[in-house]
PDB file of C-alpha atoms and ligand atoms in Angstrom:
ATOM      1  CA  MET A 544     216.199  51.694 227.134  1.00 96.00           C
ATOM      2  CA  LYS A 545     219.201  54.035 227.593  1.00 98.00           C
ATOM      3  CA  PHE A 546     222.345  53.493 225.555  1.00 98.00           C
ATOM      4  CA  TYR A 547     225.604  55.060 226.804  1.00 98.00           C
ATOM      5  CA  TRP A 548     228.357  55.741 224.268  1.00 98.00           C
ATOM      6  CA  GLY A 549     231.287  58.048 223.561  1.00 98.00           C
ATOM      7  CA  PRO A 550     233.032  59.187 220.370  1.00 97.00           C
ATOM      8  CA  HIS A 551     235.937  57.033 219.113  1.00 97.00           C
ATOM      9  CA  THR A 552     234.865  54.058 221.277  1.00 98.00           C
ATOM     10  CA  CYS A 553     233.834  50.462 220.667  1.00 98.00           C
ATOM     11  CA  ALA A 554     230.253  51.495 221.526  1.00 98.00           C
ATOM     12  CA  ILE A 555     229.730  52.282 217.841  1.00 98.00           C
ATOM     13  CA  GLY A 556     229.194  48.557 217.213  1.00 98.00           C
ATOM     14  CA  ILE A 557     226.310  48.348 219.692  1.00 98.00           C
ATOM     15  CA  HIS A 558     224.908  51.600 218.308  1.00 98.00           C
ATOM     16  CA  ILE A 559     224.867  49.967 214.851  1.00 98.00           C
ATOM     17  CA  LEU A 560     222.986  46.947 216.236  1.00 98.00           C
ATOM     18  CA  LEU A 561     220.393  49.261 217.840  1.00 98.00           C
ATOM     19  CA  GLU A 562     219.895  51.007 214.498  1.00 98.00           C
ATOM     20  CA  GLU A 563     219.733  47.691 212.607  1.00 98.00           C
ATOM     21  CA  ILE A 564     216.990  46.595 215.031  1.00 98.00           C
ATOM     22  CA  GLY A 565     215.141  49.893 214.648  1.00 98.00           C
ATOM     23  CA  LYS A 566     213.310  50.021 217.987  1.00 97.00           C
ATOM     24  CA  PRO A 567     213.258  53.278 220.013  1.00 97.00           C
ATOM     25  CA  TYR A 568     216.121  53.875 222.457  1.00 98.00           C
ATOM     26  CA  GLU A 569     217.548  56.882 224.270  1.00 97.00           C
ATOM     27  CA  SER A 570     221.120  57.699 223.371  1.00 96.00           C
ATOM     28  CA  VAL A 571     223.426  59.253 225.993  1.00 98.00           C
ATOM     29  CA  LYS A 572     226.670  60.709 224.642  1.00 98.00           C
ATOM     30  CA  MET A 573     229.544  60.681 227.139  1.00 98.00           C
ATOM     31  CA  ASP A 574     232.901  62.447 227.100  1.00 98.00           C
ATOM     32  CA  VAL A 575     234.810  59.166 227.467  1.00 98.00           C
ATOM     33  CA  ALA A 576     238.107  60.699 226.292  1.00 96.00           C
ATOM     34  CA  GLY A 577     237.705  63.337 229.009  1.00 97.00           C
ATOM     35  CA  GLY A 578     237.259  60.652 231.681  1.00 97.00           C
ATOM     36  CA  GLU A 579     233.483  60.970 232.172  1.00 98.00           C
ATOM     37  CA  ALA A 580     232.940  57.185 232.103  1.00 97.00           C
ATOM     38  CA  GLY A 581     235.208  56.756 235.125  1.00 97.00           C
ATOM     39  CA  ARG A 582     233.474  59.419 237.249  1.00 97.00           C
ATOM     40  CA  GLU A 583     230.145  59.880 238.994  1.00 98.00           C
ATOM     41  CA  PRO A 584     227.288  59.819 238.161  1.00 97.00           C
ATOM     42  CA  PHE A 585     228.131  57.223 235.502  1.00 97.00           C
ATOM     43  CA  LYS A 586     230.321  55.160 237.871  1.00 96.00           C
ATOM     44  CA  THR A 587     227.211  54.376 239.947  1.00 96.00           C
ATOM     45  CA  ILE A 588     225.300  53.355 236.819  1.00 96.00           C
ATOM     46  CA  ASN A 589     228.194  51.180 235.577  1.00 97.00           C
ATOM     47  CA  PRO A 590     230.834  50.456 238.237  1.00 97.00           C
ATOM     48  CA  LYS A 591     233.141  49.190 235.457  1.00 98.00           C
ATOM     49  CA  GLY A 592     233.332  52.766 234.152  1.00 98.00           C
ATOM     50  CA  LYS A 593     233.082  51.682 230.511  1.00 98.00           C
ATOM     51  CA  VAL A 594     230.911  52.065 227.471  1.00 98.00           C
ATOM     52  CA  PRO A 595     228.968  50.497 225.837  1.00 98.00           C
ATOM     53  CA  ALA A 596     226.354  50.194 228.569  1.00 98.00           C
ATOM     54  CA  LEU A 597     222.654  49.609 228.171  1.00 98.00           C
ATOM     55  CA  VAL A 598     220.152  50.355 230.941  1.00 98.00           C
ATOM     56  CA  LEU A 599     216.662  48.892 230.674  1.00 97.00           C
ATOM     57  CA  ALA A 600     213.445  50.534 231.944  1.00 95.00           C
ATOM     58  CA  ASP A 601     213.453  48.178 234.976  1.00 96.00           C
ATOM     59  CA  GLY A 602     216.973  49.371 235.914  1.00 95.00           C
ATOM     60  CA  THR A 603     218.873  46.336 234.638  1.00 97.00           C
ATOM     61  CA  ILE A 604     222.373  47.417 233.620  1.00 97.00           C
ATOM     62  CA  MET A 605     224.040  45.551 230.792  1.00 98.00           C
ATOM     63  CA  THR A 606     227.777  45.691 230.131  1.00 98.00           C
ATOM     64  CA  GLU A 607     230.362  43.786 228.032  1.00 98.00           C
ATOM     65  CA  TYR A 608     230.089  44.000 224.274  1.00 98.00           C
ATOM     66  CA  GLY A 609     229.405  40.322 223.590  1.00 98.00           C
ATOM     67  CA  ALA A 610     226.709  40.102 226.264  1.00 98.00           C
ATOM     68  CA  ILE A 611     224.886  43.213 225.065  1.00 98.00           C
ATOM     69  CA  ALA A 612     225.128  42.160 221.416  1.00 98.00           C
ATOM     70  CA  THR A 613     223.862  38.639 222.199  1.00 98.00           C
ATOM     71  CA  TRP A 614     220.965  39.994 224.287  1.00 98.00           C
ATOM     72  CA  LEU A 615     219.950  42.417 221.526  1.00 98.00           C
ATOM     73  CA  ALA A 616     220.048  39.606 218.969  1.00 98.00           C
ATOM     74  CA  ARG A 617     218.132  37.114 221.126  1.00 98.00           C
ATOM     75  CA  THR A 618     215.409  39.630 222.049  1.00 98.00           C
ATOM     76  CA  ASN A 619     214.921  40.569 218.379  1.00 98.00           C
ATOM     77  CA  PRO A 620     214.912  37.170 216.668  1.00 98.00           C
ATOM     78  CA  ASP A 621     213.180  38.525 213.537  1.00 98.00           C
ATOM     79  CA  LYS A 622     216.413  40.393 212.678  1.00 98.00           C
ATOM     80  CA  ALA A 623     218.462  37.153 212.462  1.00 98.00           C
ATOM     81  CA  LEU A 624     221.464  38.788 214.141  1.00 98.00           C
ATOM     82  CA  ILE A 625     222.681  35.370 215.336  1.00 98.00           C
ATOM     83  CA  PRO A 626     222.879  32.703 212.616  1.00 97.00           C
ATOM     84  CA  ALA A 627     220.560  29.693 212.999  1.00 96.00           C
ATOM     85  CA  ASP A 628     223.315  27.322 211.854  1.00 97.00           C
ATOM     86  CA  PRO A 629     225.622  26.393 214.790  1.00 98.00           C
ATOM     87  CA  GLU A 630     228.752  26.359 212.608  1.00 97.00           C
ATOM     88  CA  ALA A 631     228.006  29.856 211.278  1.00 97.00           C
ATOM     89  CA  GLU A 632     227.271  31.006 214.839  1.00 97.00           C
ATOM     90  CA  ARG A 633     230.615  29.601 215.982  1.00 98.00           C
ATOM     91  CA  ARG A 634     232.446  31.399 213.146  1.00 97.00           C
ATOM     92  CA  GLY A 635     230.800  34.693 214.117  1.00 97.00           C
ATOM     93  CA  ILE A 636     231.570  34.344 217.835  1.00 97.00           C
ATOM     94  CA  GLU A 637     235.171  33.360 217.054  1.00 97.00           C
ATOM     95  CA  VAL A 638     235.701  36.589 215.099  1.00 98.00           C
ATOM     96  CA  MET A 639     233.794  38.710 217.630  1.00 98.00           C
ATOM     97  CA  ASP A 640     235.770  37.413 220.639  1.00 98.00           C
ATOM     98  CA  TYR A 641     239.082  37.847 218.850  1.00 98.00           C
ATOM     99  CA  ALA A 642     238.220  41.365 217.634  1.00 98.00           C
ATOM    100  CA  ILE A 643     237.253  42.411 221.178  1.00 98.00           C
ATOM    101  CA  GLY A 644     239.743  40.463 223.288  1.00 98.00           C
ATOM    102  CA  THR A 645     242.851  40.673 221.134  1.00 98.00           C
ATOM    103  CA  LEU A 646     242.621  43.327 218.401  1.00 98.00           C
ATOM    104  CA  HIS A 647     240.850  45.861 220.657  1.00 98.00           C
ATOM    105  CA  LEU A 648     241.930  45.193 224.225  1.00 97.00           C
ATOM    106  CA  GLN A 649     245.429  43.798 223.665  1.00 96.00           C
ATOM    107  CA  GLY A 650     246.350  45.677 220.471  1.00 97.00           C
ATOM    108  CA  PHE A 651     244.628  49.062 220.216  1.00 98.00           C
ATOM    109  CA  GLY A 652     244.435  49.233 224.009  1.00 97.00           C
ATOM    110  CA  ARG A 653     248.239  49.549 224.053  1.00 95.00           C
ATOM    111  CA  LEU A 654     248.116  52.412 221.520  1.00 95.00           C
ATOM    112  CA  PHE A 655     245.258  54.321 223.183  1.00 96.00           C
ATOM    113  CA  LYS A 656     245.970  53.644 226.884  1.00 94.00           C
ATOM    114  CA  THR A 657     249.719  53.073 226.827  1.00 92.00           C
ATOM    115  CA  ALA A 658     250.285  53.962 230.492  1.00 89.00           C
ATOM    116  CA  ASN A 659     247.863  51.220 231.629  1.00 90.00           C
ATOM    117  CA  TYR A 660     250.198  48.611 230.127  1.00 87.00           C
ATOM    118  CA  GLU A 661     253.471  49.946 231.525  1.00 80.00           C
ATOM    119  CA  PRO A 662     254.841  47.989 234.487  1.00 73.00           C
ATOM    120  CA  GLN A 663     254.824  50.604 237.264  1.00 68.00           C
ATOM    121  CA  ASP A 664     257.856  49.113 239.041  1.00 64.00           C
ATOM    122  CA  MET A 665     259.961  49.542 235.876  1.00 62.00           C
ATOM    123  CA  LEU A 666     259.219  53.209 235.248  1.00 55.00           C
ATOM    124  CA  HIS A 667     262.432  54.375 236.950  1.00 57.00           C
ATOM    125  CA  GLN A 668     264.598  52.106 234.796  1.00 59.00           C
ATOM    126  CA  THR A 669     265.848  52.980 231.322  1.00 57.00           C
ATOM    127  CA  LEU A 670     264.558  50.842 228.485  1.00 56.00           C
ATOM    128  CA  LYS A 671     266.871  47.852 228.092  1.00 57.00           C
ATOM    129  CA  LEU A 672     268.377  47.168 224.690  1.00 53.00           C
ATOM    130  CA  GLY A 673     266.040  45.040 222.606  1.00 58.00           C
ATOM    131  CA  GLN A 674     263.057  45.643 224.887  1.00 66.00           C
ATOM    132  CA  THR A 675     260.042  46.756 222.905  1.00 76.00           C
ATOM    133  CA  SER A 676     257.865  49.658 223.979  1.00 88.00           C
ATOM    134  CA  VAL A 677     254.202  49.187 224.864  1.00 92.00           C
ATOM    135  CA  LYS A 678     253.183  50.904 221.620  1.00 92.00           C
ATOM    136  CA  GLU A 679     255.462  48.613 219.582  1.00 93.00           C
ATOM    137  CA  GLN A 680     253.972  45.587 221.334  1.00 93.00           C
ATOM    138  CA  GLY A 681     250.493  46.898 220.561  1.00 95.00           C
ATOM    139  CA  ARG A 682     251.351  47.432 216.916  1.00 96.00           C
ATOM    140  CA  ALA A 683     252.746  43.873 216.626  1.00 96.00           C
ATOM    141  CA  ILE A 684     249.561  42.431 218.173  1.00 97.00           C
ATOM    142  CA  ILE A 685     247.416  44.527 215.811  1.00 98.00           C
ATOM    143  CA  ASP A 686     249.387  43.448 212.720  1.00 98.00           C
ATOM    144  CA  GLU A 687     249.147  39.766 213.653  1.00 98.00           C
ATOM    145  CA  ALA A 688     245.434  40.006 214.518  1.00 98.00           C
ATOM    146  CA  LEU A 689     244.633  41.820 211.265  1.00 98.00           C
ATOM    147  CA  ALA A 690     246.506  39.159 209.268  1.00 98.00           C
ATOM    148  CA  ILE A 691     244.633  36.321 211.021  1.00 98.00           C
ATOM    149  CA  LEU A 692     241.239  38.013 210.625  1.00 98.00           C
ATOM    150  CA  ASP A 693     242.000  38.788 206.991  1.00 98.00           C
ATOM    151  CA  ARG A 694     242.616  35.100 206.276  1.00 98.00           C
ATOM    152  CA  GLN A 695     239.382  34.170 208.065  1.00 96.00           C
ATOM    153  CA  MET A 696     237.421  36.675 205.968  1.00 97.00           C
ATOM    154  CA  ALA A 697     238.859  35.467 202.631  1.00 97.00           C
ATOM    155  CA  SER A 698     235.893  33.251 201.767  1.00 94.00           C
ATOM    156  CA  ARG A 699     232.889  35.173 203.094  1.00 96.00           C
ATOM    157  CA  PRO A 700     231.448  38.701 202.939  1.00 98.00           C
ATOM    158  CA  TYR A 701     230.337  38.800 206.605  1.00 98.00           C
ATOM    159  CA  VAL A 702     231.910  37.136 209.627  1.00 98.00           C
ATOM    160  CA  ALA A 703     229.443  34.246 209.877  1.00 97.00           C
ATOM    161  CA  GLY A 704     228.698  33.867 206.169  1.00 96.00           C
ATOM    162  CA  ASP A 705     226.518  35.750 203.674  1.00 97.00           C
ATOM    163  CA  ALA A 706     224.514  37.898 206.093  1.00 98.00           C
ATOM    164  CA  PHE A 707     225.251  40.615 208.670  1.00 98.00           C
ATOM    165  CA  THR A 708     225.244  39.324 212.272  1.00 98.00           C
ATOM    166  CA  ILE A 709     226.458  40.622 215.653  1.00 98.00           C
ATOM    167  CA  GLY A 710     230.086  39.636 214.998  1.00 98.00           C
ATOM    168  CA  ASP A 711     230.228  42.072 212.076  1.00 98.00           C
ATOM    169  CA  SER A 712     229.511  44.996 214.367  1.00 98.00           C
ATOM    170  CA  ALA A 713     232.494  43.984 216.540  1.00 98.00           C
ATOM    171  CA  LEU A 714     234.846  43.431 213.604  1.00 98.00           C
ATOM    172  CA  PHE A 715     233.811  46.822 212.220  1.00 98.00           C
ATOM    173  CA  TYR A 716     234.414  48.795 215.403  1.00 98.00           C
ATOM    174  CA  ALA A 717     237.852  47.250 215.949  1.00 98.00           C
ATOM    175  CA  THR A 718     239.080  47.426 212.349  1.00 98.00           C
ATOM    176  CA  ARG A 719     237.910  51.007 211.819  1.00 98.00           C
ATOM    177  CA  TRP A 720     240.559  52.189 214.298  1.00 98.00           C
ATOM    178  CA  ALA A 721     243.292  50.910 211.932  1.00 98.00           C
ATOM    179  CA  PRO A 722     242.924  53.554 209.186  1.00 96.00           C
ATOM    180  CA  GLN A 723     242.377  56.187 211.894  1.00 95.00           C
ATOM    181  CA  GLU A 724     245.816  55.209 213.285  1.00 96.00           C
ATOM    182  CA  GLY A 725     247.465  55.163 209.845  1.00 97.00           C
ATOM    183  CA  ILE A 726     247.431  51.336 209.627  1.00 98.00           C
ATOM    184  CA  ALA A 727     246.273  49.984 206.256  1.00 98.00           C
ATOM    185  CA  LEU A 728     243.631  47.260 206.381  1.00 98.00           C
ATOM    186  CA  PRO A 729     244.489  44.083 204.450  1.00 98.00           C
ATOM    187  CA  PRO A 730     242.220  43.462 201.423  1.00 98.00           C
ATOM    188  CA  ASN A 731     239.522  41.180 202.873  1.00 98.00           C
ATOM    189  CA  LEU A 732     239.100  43.378 205.950  1.00 98.00           C
ATOM    190  CA  ALA A 733     239.027  46.474 203.738  1.00 98.00           C
ATOM    191  CA  GLY A 734     236.203  44.806 201.775  1.00 98.00           C
ATOM    192  CA  HIS A 735     234.297  44.074 204.993  1.00 98.00           C
ATOM    193  CA  TYR A 736     234.803  47.667 206.163  1.00 98.00           C
ATOM    194  CA  LYS A 737     233.402  48.979 202.852  1.00 98.00           C
ATOM    195  CA  ARG A 738     230.353  46.686 203.070  1.00 98.00           C
ATOM    196  CA  MET A 739     229.719  47.916 206.602  1.00 98.00           C
ATOM    197  CA  ILE A 740     230.077  51.592 205.654  1.00 98.00           C
ATOM    198  CA  ALA A 741     227.479  51.042 202.897  1.00 98.00           C
ATOM    199  CA  ARG A 742     224.810  49.807 205.349  1.00 98.00           C
ATOM    200  CA  PRO A 743     222.082  52.422 206.054  1.00 98.00           C
ATOM    201  CA  ALA A 744     222.233  51.698 209.811  1.00 98.00           C
ATOM    202  CA  VAL A 745     225.966  52.488 209.827  1.00 98.00           C
ATOM    203  CA  THR A 746     225.347  55.716 207.892  1.00 98.00           C
ATOM    204  CA  ARG A 747     222.725  56.777 210.462  1.00 98.00           C
ATOM    205  CA  VAL A 748     225.064  56.045 213.388  1.00 98.00           C
ATOM    206  CA  ARG A 749     227.992  57.861 211.788  1.00 97.00           C
ATOM    207  CA  ARG A 750     225.742  60.909 211.308  1.00 97.00           C
ATOM    208  CA  ILE A 751     224.774  60.802 215.002  1.00 96.00           C
ATOM    209  CA  TRP A 752     228.486  60.503 215.875  1.00 96.00           C
ATOM    210  CA  GLY A 753     229.205  63.585 213.733  1.00 94.00           C
ATOM    211  CA  GLU A 754     231.377  61.659 211.274  1.00 92.00           C
ATOM    212  CA  LYS A 755     229.463  62.506 208.075  1.00 76.00           C
TER     213      LYS A 755
HETATM  214  N1  GSH B1686     235.231  44.639 228.066  1.00 66.57           N
HETATM  215  C1  GSH B1686     234.480  45.796 227.682  1.00 66.57           C
HETATM  216  C2  GSH B1686     235.423  46.835 227.141  1.00 66.57           C
HETATM  217  C3  GSH B1686     234.756  48.171 226.966  1.00 66.57           C
HETATM  218  C4  GSH B1686     235.789  49.268 226.809  1.00 66.57           C
HETATM  219  O1  GSH B1686     237.004  49.041 226.879  1.00 66.57           O
HETATM  220  N2  GSH B1686     235.288  50.487 226.613  1.00 66.57           N
HETATM  221  C5  GSH B1686     236.151  51.647 226.519  1.00 66.57           C
HETATM  222  C6  GSH B1686     235.886  52.425 225.238  1.00 66.57           C
HETATM  223  S1  GSH B1686     236.282  51.485 223.785  1.00 66.57           S
HETATM  224  C7  GSH B1686     235.843  52.589 227.678  1.00 66.57           C
HETATM  225  O2  GSH B1686     234.696  52.842 227.975  1.00 66.57           O
HETATM  226  N3  GSH B1686     236.872  53.110 228.342  1.00 66.57           N
HETATM  227  C8  GSH B1686     236.674  54.020 229.416  1.00 66.57           C
HETATM  228  C9  GSH B1686     237.778  55.012 229.515  1.00 66.57           C
HETATM  229  O3  GSH B1686     238.594  55.071 228.612  1.00 66.57           O
HETATM  230  O4  GSH B1686     237.755  55.762 230.489  1.00 66.57           O
HETATM  231  C10 GSH B1686     233.425  45.416 226.647  1.00 66.57           C
HETATM  232  O5  GSH B1686     233.573  44.371 225.993  1.00 66.57           O
HETATM  233  O6  GSH B1686     232.420  46.142 226.512  1.00 66.57           O
END
């Protein structure tokens, strides 16, 4: 099994799941910031040009965070990475989808890939009074998403309840960009971040990523 990742990306969450599971895997570090994910030979491996990507021995290519995380959990049931209780599972998926779809792709996406969100047909026009910039829009989405997630995390240590599950890896990767961008995490999310940092699997991954 080959796992493709790049520094500063969302792939850290899948890397954490691989380390929590503890089975052997080959790790392939990519220069995502330098555009390597969008070029050959990776573009043939994953036409979406994104990490995380997981390639199995039989050549199956897996993409999309939620799909990879769910597959890893379902193929390693002894690790209980998806809660048995449907209500807890729903809570975890709700946080995971929101962290990926809104906090990451709508919010931080606007800070990291600003040009992708600029309407090309407006570039020649000056910014109209009262019109917010892409970065300002991103920051507003991030602030709202953090506030909503913080309220959801008020009554539980992990996203689905008392134990670590796949949704925690997604919440961790998306919230860890906040302090890196000078945005303070609200208290319940800061608590979750601290619990995640204390996990041995997270320590191992951060060492591999050269962060410790
Ligand atoms: N929808 C994808 C999003 C993955 C994604 O956006 N990955 C980013 C890194 S966080 C990427 O590889 N970007 C490629 C690039 O910036 O060239 C998922 O859920 O896995």
